Amino acid sequence: MSAGLRLYWLVVQLAAVAGGIYGGWRLFEWAT
Amino acid sequence: MIRPTIVIVFSLAGVACALTLVFLSMRSVMDVGGFCAEGGPYEIAQHCPQGVPGVMVGSLLGGIVLAFVYVGQVLWRGIPSLAGLLWPALFLSLGWNFLEYAFDPPGTGGGIVWGWLISGIVFMVMGGLPLLVMLPATVRAFTREAERPQGWPVGMPLAHMQRVAARVQPAGANAGMVDELERLAKLHERGALDDDEYAAAKRRLL
């Protein structure tokens, strides 16, 4: 796997984590 | 490329979302004393904050399912991942809650809540020790792919791979030696090697 592809997966997964944390926080605010 | 990206983004974002919900739900329960109840025929001394029971159950179950989807995808496709950090993230975040509330419990005059302190220490150890192994392995997975033998799951510690590889290596060497012995025997049978040459060659090989 090339360095570029590894960087792609790192960015994609970090963005997913950030989005998930933000979404979880907003969801908690809405649900409680 | 697009399909695995979509699956991985949604499953990992779902896991992160679930961990956040568990973290926040736990804090809201600890704000009312650390325990609560809903439903049933009994008189409830401490009701749960609104919506929290559903959020907690849903996020735990959903998080487990999505974690399996995420880990399955990255292992199957050989993609470097953050999978090794999920367990530490769960235990360190909840351990943080225990420790914070142990030293600053709500609704009391102060003092340490020893039950929460012990729970916090246990959670920190359960999350921190695996982190010592998994964090370097994760960094390696994203930086030095060349060291990783093809087909190995991402996130497996390099030291473990090297130990297994060392055990596998002699088997390969022995297989090569058997082939060489068979080749010498055939040459001997055909007469290309006389008895002395065959014996000397075999001695060298063995």
PDB file of C-alpha atoms in Angstrom:
ATOM      1  CA  MET A   1       0.000   0.000   0.000  1.00  0.00           C
ATOM      2  CA  SER A   2       1.459   3.342  -1.037  1.00  0.00           C
ATOM      3  CA  ALA A   3       2.160   6.206   1.354  1.00  0.00           C
ATOM      4  CA  GLY A   4      -0.527   8.275  -0.364  1.00  0.00           C
ATOM      5  CA  LEU A   5      -3.137   5.605   0.179  1.00  0.00           C
ATOM      6  CA  ARG A   6      -2.183   5.216   3.821  1.00  0.00           C
ATOM      7  CA  LEU A   7      -2.524   8.976   4.266  1.00  0.00           C
ATOM      8  CA  TYR A   8      -5.934   8.801   2.573  1.00  0.00           C
ATOM      9  CA  TRP A   9      -7.157   6.171   5.058  1.00  0.00           C
ATOM     10  CA  LEU A  10      -5.738   8.105   8.002  1.00  0.00           C
ATOM     11  CA  VAL A  11      -7.528  11.310   6.987  1.00  0.00           C
ATOM     12  CA  VAL A  12     -10.766   9.461   6.206  1.00  0.00           C
ATOM     13  CA  GLN A  13     -10.786   7.672   9.544  1.00  0.00           C
ATOM     14  CA  LEU A  14      -9.835  10.701  11.616  1.00  0.00           C
ATOM     15  CA  ALA A  15     -12.607  12.654   9.900  1.00  0.00           C
ATOM     16  CA  ALA A  16     -15.031   9.829  10.681  1.00  0.00           C
ATOM     17  CA  VAL A  17     -14.025   9.879  14.353  1.00  0.00           C
ATOM     18  CA  ALA A  18     -14.381  13.654  14.556  1.00  0.00           C
ATOM     19  CA  GLY A  19     -17.764  13.527  12.842  1.00  0.00           C
ATOM     20  CA  GLY A  20     -18.898  10.699  15.095  1.00  0.00           C
ATOM     21  CA  ILE A  21     -17.936  12.542  18.272  1.00  0.00           C
ATOM     22  CA  TYR A  22     -19.676  15.709  17.121  1.00  0.00           C
ATOM     23  CA  GLY A  23     -22.733  13.736  16.030  1.00  0.00           C
ATOM     24  CA  GLY A  24     -22.829  11.874  19.351  1.00  0.00           C
ATOM     25  CA  TRP A  25     -22.690  15.108  21.291  1.00  0.00           C
ATOM     26  CA  ARG A  26     -25.498  16.671  19.226  1.00  0.00           C
ATOM     27  CA  LEU A  27     -27.555  13.475  19.462  1.00  0.00           C
ATOM     28  CA  PHE A  28     -27.185  13.436  23.238  1.00  0.00           C
ATOM     29  CA  GLU A  29     -28.291  17.055  23.454  1.00  0.00           C
ATOM     30  CA  TRP A  30     -31.332  16.264  21.359  1.00  0.00           C
ATOM     31  CA  ALA A  31     -32.291  13.026  23.117  1.00  0.00           C
ATOM     32  CA  THR A  32     -31.989  14.208  26.709  1.00  0.00           C
TER      33      THR A  32
ATOM     34  CA  MET B   1     -12.482   2.388  -3.216  1.00  0.00           C
ATOM     35  CA  ILE B   2     -15.744   4.300  -2.777  1.00  0.00           C
ATOM     36  CA  ARG B   3     -17.676   1.432  -1.238  1.00  0.00           C
ATOM     37  CA  PRO B   4     -15.103   0.518   1.439  1.00  0.00           C
ATOM     38  CA  THR B   5     -14.682   4.215   2.208  1.00  0.00           C
ATOM     39  CA  ILE B   6     -18.414   4.602   2.795  1.00  0.00           C
ATOM     40  CA  VAL B   7     -18.650   1.483   4.961  1.00  0.00           C
ATOM     41  CA  ILE B   8     -15.583   2.400   7.011  1.00  0.00           C
ATOM     42  CA  VAL B   9     -16.603   6.038   7.467  1.00  0.00           C
ATOM     43  CA  PHE B  10     -20.138   5.172   8.610  1.00  0.00           C
ATOM     44  CA  SER B  11     -19.115   2.294  10.876  1.00  0.00           C
ATOM     45  CA  LEU B  12     -16.241   4.179  12.513  1.00  0.00           C
ATOM     46  CA  ALA B  13     -18.270   7.372  12.872  1.00  0.00           C
ATOM     47  CA  GLY B  14     -21.015   5.235  14.439  1.00  0.00           C
ATOM     48  CA  VAL B  15     -18.563   3.724  16.907  1.00  0.00           C
ATOM     49  CA  ALA B  16     -17.202   7.163  17.828  1.00  0.00           C
ATOM     50  CA  CYS B  17     -20.785   8.412  18.178  1.00  0.00           C
ATOM     51  CA  ALA B  18     -21.649   5.455  20.441  1.00  0.00           C
ATOM     52  CA  LEU B  19     -18.574   5.996  22.623  1.00  0.00           C
ATOM     53  CA  THR B  20     -19.487   9.671  22.992  1.00  0.00           C
ATOM     54  CA  LEU B  21     -23.061   8.794  23.947  1.00  0.00           C
ATOM     55  CA  VAL B  22     -21.906   6.243  26.544  1.00  0.00           C
ATOM     56  CA  PHE B  23     -19.457   8.802  27.954  1.00  0.00           C
ATOM     57  CA  LEU B  24     -22.089  11.539  28.226  1.00  0.00           C
ATOM     58  CA  SER B  25     -24.788   9.177  29.516  1.00  0.00           C
ATOM     59  CA  MET B  26     -22.499   7.962  32.260  1.00  0.00           C
ATOM     60  CA  ARG B  27     -21.787  11.527  33.335  1.00  0.00           C
ATOM     61  CA  SER B  28     -25.482  12.392  33.476  1.00  0.00           C
ATOM     62  CA  VAL B  29     -26.159   9.334  35.660  1.00  0.00           C
ATOM     63  CA  MET B  30     -23.240  10.204  37.945  1.00  0.00           C
ATOM     64  CA  ASP B  31     -24.660  13.721  38.237  1.00  0.00           C
ATOM     65  CA  VAL B  32     -27.719  12.231  39.985  1.00  0.00           C
ATOM     66  CA  GLY B  33     -25.657  10.088  42.323  1.00  0.00           C
ATOM     67  CA  GLY B  34     -24.313   7.281  40.161  1.00  0.00           C
ATOM     68  CA  PHE B  35     -27.397   5.084  39.955  1.00  0.00           C
ATOM     69  CA  CYS B  36     -30.942   5.375  38.670  1.00  0.00           C
ATOM     70  CA  ALA B  37     -33.857   3.222  37.552  1.00  0.00           C
ATOM     71  CA  GLU B  38     -36.873   3.312  35.250  1.00  0.00           C
ATOM     72  CA  GLY B  39     -39.900   1.064  34.800  1.00  0.00           C
ATOM     73  CA  GLY B  40     -40.959  -1.968  36.800  1.00  0.00           C
ATOM     74  CA  PRO B  41     -43.539  -2.272  39.594  1.00  0.00           C
ATOM     75  CA  TYR B  42     -41.283  -0.809  42.284  1.00  0.00           C
ATOM     76  CA  GLU B  43     -41.127   2.575  43.866  1.00  0.00           C
ATOM     77  CA  ILE B  44     -38.100   4.225  42.298  1.00  0.00           C
ATOM     78  CA  ALA B  45     -35.867   6.219  44.603  1.00  0.00           C
ATOM     79  CA  GLN B  46     -33.876   7.876  41.837  1.00  0.00           C
ATOM     80  CA  HIS B  47     -35.264   8.264  38.327  1.00  0.00           C
ATOM     81  CA  CYS B  48     -32.870   8.416  35.406  1.00  0.00           C
ATOM     82  CA  PRO B  49     -32.312  11.655  33.482  1.00  0.00           C
ATOM     83  CA  GLN B  50     -34.748  11.889  30.609  1.00  0.00           C
ATOM     84  CA  GLY B  51     -33.782   9.787  27.597  1.00  0.00           C
ATOM     85  CA  VAL B  52     -30.602   8.425  29.137  1.00  0.00           C
ATOM     86  CA  PRO B  53     -31.652   4.757  29.575  1.00  0.00           C
ATOM     87  CA  GLY B  54     -32.553   4.493  25.891  1.00  0.00           C
ATOM     88  CA  VAL B  55     -29.426   6.324  24.780  1.00  0.00           C
ATOM     89  CA  MET B  56     -27.175   4.131  26.907  1.00  0.00           C
ATOM     90  CA  VAL B  57     -28.676   0.804  25.817  1.00  0.00           C
ATOM     91  CA  GLY B  58     -28.889   1.859  22.179  1.00  0.00           C
ATOM     92  CA  SER B  59     -25.355   3.204  22.033  1.00  0.00           C
ATOM     93  CA  LEU B  60     -23.847   0.122  23.693  1.00  0.00           C
ATOM     94  CA  LEU B  61     -25.593  -2.336  21.374  1.00  0.00           C
ATOM     95  CA  GLY B  62     -25.165  -0.175  18.270  1.00  0.00           C
ATOM     96  CA  GLY B  63     -21.543   0.520  19.100  1.00  0.00           C
ATOM     97  CA  ILE B  64     -20.709  -3.180  19.430  1.00  0.00           C
ATOM     98  CA  VAL B  65     -22.368  -4.045  16.110  1.00  0.00           C
ATOM     99  CA  LEU B  66     -20.684  -1.169  14.270  1.00  0.00           C
ATOM    100  CA  ALA B  67     -17.315  -1.991  15.836  1.00  0.00           C
ATOM    101  CA  PHE B  68     -17.569  -5.503  14.406  1.00  0.00           C
ATOM    102  CA  VAL B  69     -18.454  -4.070  10.981  1.00  0.00           C
ATOM    103  CA  TYR B  70     -15.518  -1.653  11.091  1.00  0.00           C
ATOM    104  CA  VAL B  71     -12.934  -4.157  12.332  1.00  0.00           C
ATOM    105  CA  GLY B  72     -14.157  -6.772   9.859  1.00  0.00           C
ATOM    106  CA  GLN B  73     -13.840  -4.355   6.950  1.00  0.00           C
ATOM    107  CA  VAL B  74     -10.332  -3.126   7.738  1.00  0.00           C
ATOM    108  CA  LEU B  75      -9.007  -6.630   8.453  1.00  0.00           C
ATOM    109  CA  TRP B  76     -10.601  -8.113   5.352  1.00  0.00           C
ATOM    110  CA  ARG B  77      -9.301  -5.370   3.079  1.00  0.00           C
ATOM    111  CA  GLY B  78      -5.917  -4.986   4.812  1.00  0.00           C
ATOM    112  CA  ILE B  79      -6.506  -1.295   5.497  1.00  0.00           C
ATOM    113  CA  PRO B  80      -4.485   0.451   8.248  1.00  0.00           C
ATOM    114  CA  SER B  81      -6.939   1.314  10.965  1.00  0.00           C
ATOM    115  CA  LEU B  82      -7.647   2.775  14.370  1.00  0.00           C
ATOM    116  CA  ALA B  83      -9.272  -0.478  15.507  1.00  0.00           C
ATOM    117  CA  GLY B  84      -6.622  -1.125  18.140  1.00  0.00           C
ATOM    118  CA  LEU B  85      -7.529   2.135  19.858  1.00  0.00           C
ATOM    119  CA  LEU B  86     -11.239   1.391  20.338  1.00  0.00           C
ATOM    120  CA  TRP B  87     -10.823  -0.620  23.534  1.00  0.00           C
ATOM    121  CA  PRO B  88      -8.496   1.962  25.159  1.00  0.00           C
ATOM    122  CA  ALA B  89     -10.855   4.763  24.069  1.00  0.00           C
ATOM    123  CA  LEU B  90     -13.798   3.084  25.798  1.00  0.00           C
ATOM    124  CA  PHE B  91     -12.040   2.330  29.067  1.00  0.00           C
ATOM    125  CA  LEU B  92      -9.983   5.503  29.328  1.00  0.00           C
ATOM    126  CA  SER B  93     -12.991   7.753  28.680  1.00  0.00           C
ATOM    127  CA  LEU B  94     -15.160   5.970  31.255  1.00  0.00           C
ATOM    128  CA  GLY B  95     -12.213   5.751  33.670  1.00  0.00           C
ATOM    129  CA  TRP B  96     -11.793   9.511  33.340  1.00  0.00           C
ATOM    130  CA  ASN B  97     -15.431   9.955  34.406  1.00  0.00           C
ATOM    131  CA  PHE B  98     -14.918   7.737  37.448  1.00  0.00           C
ATOM    132  CA  LEU B  99     -11.797   9.602  38.530  1.00  0.00           C
ATOM    133  CA  GLU B 100     -13.242  13.065  37.947  1.00  0.00           C
ATOM    134  CA  TYR B 101     -16.423  12.307  39.890  1.00  0.00           C
ATOM    135  CA  ALA B 102     -14.495  10.424  42.591  1.00  0.00           C
ATOM    136  CA  PHE B 103     -12.590  13.581  43.498  1.00  0.00           C
ATOM    137  CA  ASP B 104     -15.466  15.990  42.873  1.00  0.00           C
ATOM    138  CA  PRO B 105     -18.725  14.146  43.578  1.00  0.00           C
ATOM    139  CA  PRO B 106     -21.941  16.103  42.934  1.00  0.00           C
ATOM    140  CA  GLY B 107     -24.272  17.098  45.751  1.00  0.00           C
ATOM    141  CA  THR B 108     -21.924  16.405  48.640  1.00  0.00           C
ATOM    142  CA  GLY B 109     -19.665  18.430  50.820  1.00  0.00           C
ATOM    143  CA  GLY B 110     -16.567  17.080  49.143  1.00  0.00           C
ATOM    144  CA  GLY B 111     -14.302  14.177  49.939  1.00  0.00           C
ATOM    145  CA  ILE B 112     -13.315  11.206  47.854  1.00  0.00           C
ATOM    146  CA  VAL B 113     -15.768   8.534  46.703  1.00  0.00           C
ATOM    147  CA  TRP B 114     -13.561   5.477  47.102  1.00  0.00           C
ATOM    148  CA  GLY B 115     -15.775   3.152  45.043  1.00  0.00           C
ATOM    149  CA  TRP B 116     -15.487   5.443  42.038  1.00  0.00           C
ATOM    150  CA  LEU B 117     -11.789   6.007  42.620  1.00  0.00           C
ATOM    151  CA  ILE B 118     -11.050   2.262  42.578  1.00  0.00           C
ATOM    152  CA  SER B 119     -13.272   1.795  39.521  1.00  0.00           C
ATOM    153  CA  GLY B 120     -11.446   4.667  37.825  1.00  0.00           C
ATOM    154  CA  ILE B 121      -8.041   3.158  38.512  1.00  0.00           C
ATOM    155  CA  VAL B 122      -9.168  -0.260  37.247  1.00  0.00           C
ATOM    156  CA  PHE B 123     -10.610   1.284  34.076  1.00  0.00           C
ATOM    157  CA  MET B 124      -7.463   3.352  33.498  1.00  0.00           C
ATOM    158  CA  VAL B 125      -5.292   0.256  33.794  1.00  0.00           C
ATOM    159  CA  MET B 126      -7.605  -1.745  31.506  1.00  0.00           C
ATOM    160  CA  GLY B 127      -7.439   1.001  28.894  1.00  0.00           C
ATOM    161  CA  GLY B 128      -3.892   2.235  29.471  1.00  0.00           C
ATOM    162  CA  LEU B 129      -1.986  -1.036  29.273  1.00  0.00           C
ATOM    163  CA  PRO B 130      -3.425  -2.055  25.879  1.00  0.00           C
ATOM    164  CA  LEU B 131      -2.801   1.509  24.690  1.00  0.00           C
ATOM    165  CA  LEU B 132       0.931   1.095  25.344  1.00  0.00           C
ATOM    166  CA  VAL B 133       0.956  -1.744  22.818  1.00  0.00           C
ATOM    167  CA  MET B 134      -1.685  -0.611  20.354  1.00  0.00           C
ATOM    168  CA  LEU B 135      -0.669   3.027  19.925  1.00  0.00           C
ATOM    169  CA  PRO B 136       2.815   2.251  18.512  1.00  0.00           C
ATOM    170  CA  ALA B 137       1.325  -0.549  16.406  1.00  0.00           C
ATOM    171  CA  THR B 138      -1.280   1.840  14.993  1.00  0.00           C
ATOM    172  CA  VAL B 139       1.288   4.524  14.213  1.00  0.00           C
ATOM    173  CA  ARG B 140       3.423   1.889  12.510  1.00  0.00           C
ATOM    174  CA  ALA B 141       0.481   0.668  10.461  1.00  0.00           C
ATOM    175  CA  PHE B 142       0.018   4.168   9.020  1.00  0.00           C
ATOM    176  CA  THR B 143       3.694   4.965   8.532  1.00  0.00           C
ATOM    177  CA  ARG B 144       5.848   1.915   7.792  1.00  0.00           C
ATOM    178  CA  GLU B 145       3.800  -0.551   5.818  1.00  0.00           C
ATOM    179  CA  ALA B 146       6.934  -2.153   4.326  1.00  0.00           C
ATOM    180  CA  GLU B 147       7.759  -3.863   7.611  1.00  0.00           C
ATOM    181  CA  ARG B 148       4.407  -5.589   7.661  1.00  0.00           C
ATOM    182  CA  PRO B 149       4.382  -8.976   5.951  1.00  0.00           C
ATOM    183  CA  GLN B 150       1.634  -9.174   3.380  1.00  0.00           C
ATOM    184  CA  GLY B 151      -1.607 -10.568   4.688  1.00  0.00           C
ATOM    185  CA  TRP B 152      -1.036  -9.771   8.356  1.00  0.00           C
ATOM    186  CA  PRO B 153      -3.852  -8.030  10.180  1.00  0.00           C
ATOM    187  CA  VAL B 154      -3.183  -4.356  10.683  1.00  0.00           C
ATOM    188  CA  GLY B 155      -2.704  -3.471  14.327  1.00  0.00           C
ATOM    189  CA  MET B 156      -0.996  -6.726  15.276  1.00  0.00           C
ATOM    190  CA  PRO B 157       2.134  -5.873  17.262  1.00  0.00           C
ATOM    191  CA  LEU B 158       5.297  -6.122  15.184  1.00  0.00           C
ATOM    192  CA  ALA B 159       7.104  -8.099  17.902  1.00  0.00           C
ATOM    193  CA  HIS B 160       4.440 -10.796  17.711  1.00  0.00           C
ATOM    194  CA  MET B 161       4.711 -10.958  13.912  1.00  0.00           C
ATOM    195  CA  GLN B 162       8.492 -11.321  14.170  1.00  0.00           C
ATOM    196  CA  ARG B 163       8.168 -14.169  16.682  1.00  0.00           C
ATOM    197  CA  VAL B 164       5.741 -16.014  14.425  1.00  0.00           C
ATOM    198  CA  ALA B 165       7.869 -15.326  11.354  1.00  0.00           C
ATOM    199  CA  ALA B 166      10.919 -16.754  13.157  1.00  0.00           C
ATOM    200  CA  ARG B 167       9.004 -19.951  13.822  1.00  0.00           C
ATOM    201  CA  VAL B 168       7.834 -20.193  10.232  1.00  0.00           C
ATOM    202  CA  GLN B 169      11.269 -19.610   8.711  1.00  0.00           C
ATOM    203  CA  PRO B 170      12.904 -22.960   9.681  1.00  0.00           C
ATOM    204  CA  ALA B 171      10.006 -24.865   8.122  1.00  0.00           C
ATOM    205  CA  GLY B 172      10.718 -23.141   4.815  1.00  0.00           C
ATOM    206  CA  ALA B 173      14.429 -23.860   5.139  1.00  0.00           C
ATOM    207  CA  ASN B 174      13.753 -27.545   5.892  1.00  0.00           C
ATOM    208  CA  ALA B 175      11.461 -27.817   2.899  1.00  0.00           C
ATOM    209  CA  GLY B 176      14.270 -26.461   0.699  1.00  0.00           C
ATOM    210  CA  MET B 177      16.715 -28.980   2.167  1.00  0.00           C
ATOM    211  CA  VAL B 178      14.369 -31.892   1.501  1.00  0.00           C
ATOM    212  CA  ASP B 179      14.095 -30.799  -2.134  1.00  0.00           C
ATOM    213  CA  GLU B 180      17.873 -30.629  -2.381  1.00  0.00           C
ATOM    214  CA  LEU B 181      18.275 -34.109  -0.872  1.00  0.00           C
ATOM    215  CA  GLU B 182      15.787 -35.523  -3.361  1.00  0.00           C
ATOM    216  CA  ARG B 183      17.669 -33.848  -6.204  1.00  0.00           C
ATOM    217  CA  LEU B 184      20.968 -35.351  -5.017  1.00  0.00           C
ATOM    218  CA  ALA B 185      19.375 -38.811  -4.704  1.00  0.00           C
ATOM    219  CA  LYS B 186      18.124 -38.593  -8.300  1.00  0.00           C
ATOM    220  CA  LEU B 187      21.564 -37.550  -9.538  1.00  0.00           C
ATOM    221  CA  HIS B 188      23.059 -40.469  -7.626  1.00  0.00           C
ATOM    222  CA  GLU B 189      20.506 -42.902  -9.107  1.00  0.00           C
ATOM    223  CA  ARG B 190      21.238 -41.630 -12.606  1.00  0.00           C
ATOM    224  CA  GLY B 191      24.943 -42.078 -11.996  1.00  0.00           C
ATOM    225  CA  ALA B 192      25.812 -38.424 -12.295  1.00  0.00           C
ATOM    226  CA  LEU B 193      27.248 -38.675  -8.774  1.00  0.00           C
ATOM    227  CA  ASP B 194      29.220 -41.696  -7.567  1.00  0.00           C
ATOM    228  CA  ASP B 195      28.873 -42.997  -4.011  1.00  0.00           C
ATOM    229  CA  ASP B 196      31.659 -40.857  -2.578  1.00  0.00           C
ATOM    230  CA  GLU B 197      30.450 -37.660  -4.254  1.00  0.00           C
ATOM    231  CA  TYR B 198      26.877 -38.343  -3.172  1.00  0.00           C
ATOM    232  CA  ALA B 199      27.938 -38.981   0.438  1.00  0.00           C
ATOM    233  CA  ALA B 200      30.088 -35.843   0.487  1.00  0.00           C
ATOM    234  CA  ALA B 201      27.323 -33.694  -0.984  1.00  0.00           C
ATOM    235  CA  LYS B 202      24.817 -35.044   1.508  1.00  0.00           C
ATOM    236  CA  ARG B 203      27.176 -34.363   4.408  1.00  0.00           C
ATOM    237  CA  ARG B 204      27.637 -30.766   3.254  1.00  0.00           C
ATOM    238  CA  LEU B 205      23.899 -30.308   3.017  1.00  0.00           C
ATOM    239  CA  LEU B 206      23.093 -31.830   6.395  1.00  0.00           C
TER     240      LEU B 206
END
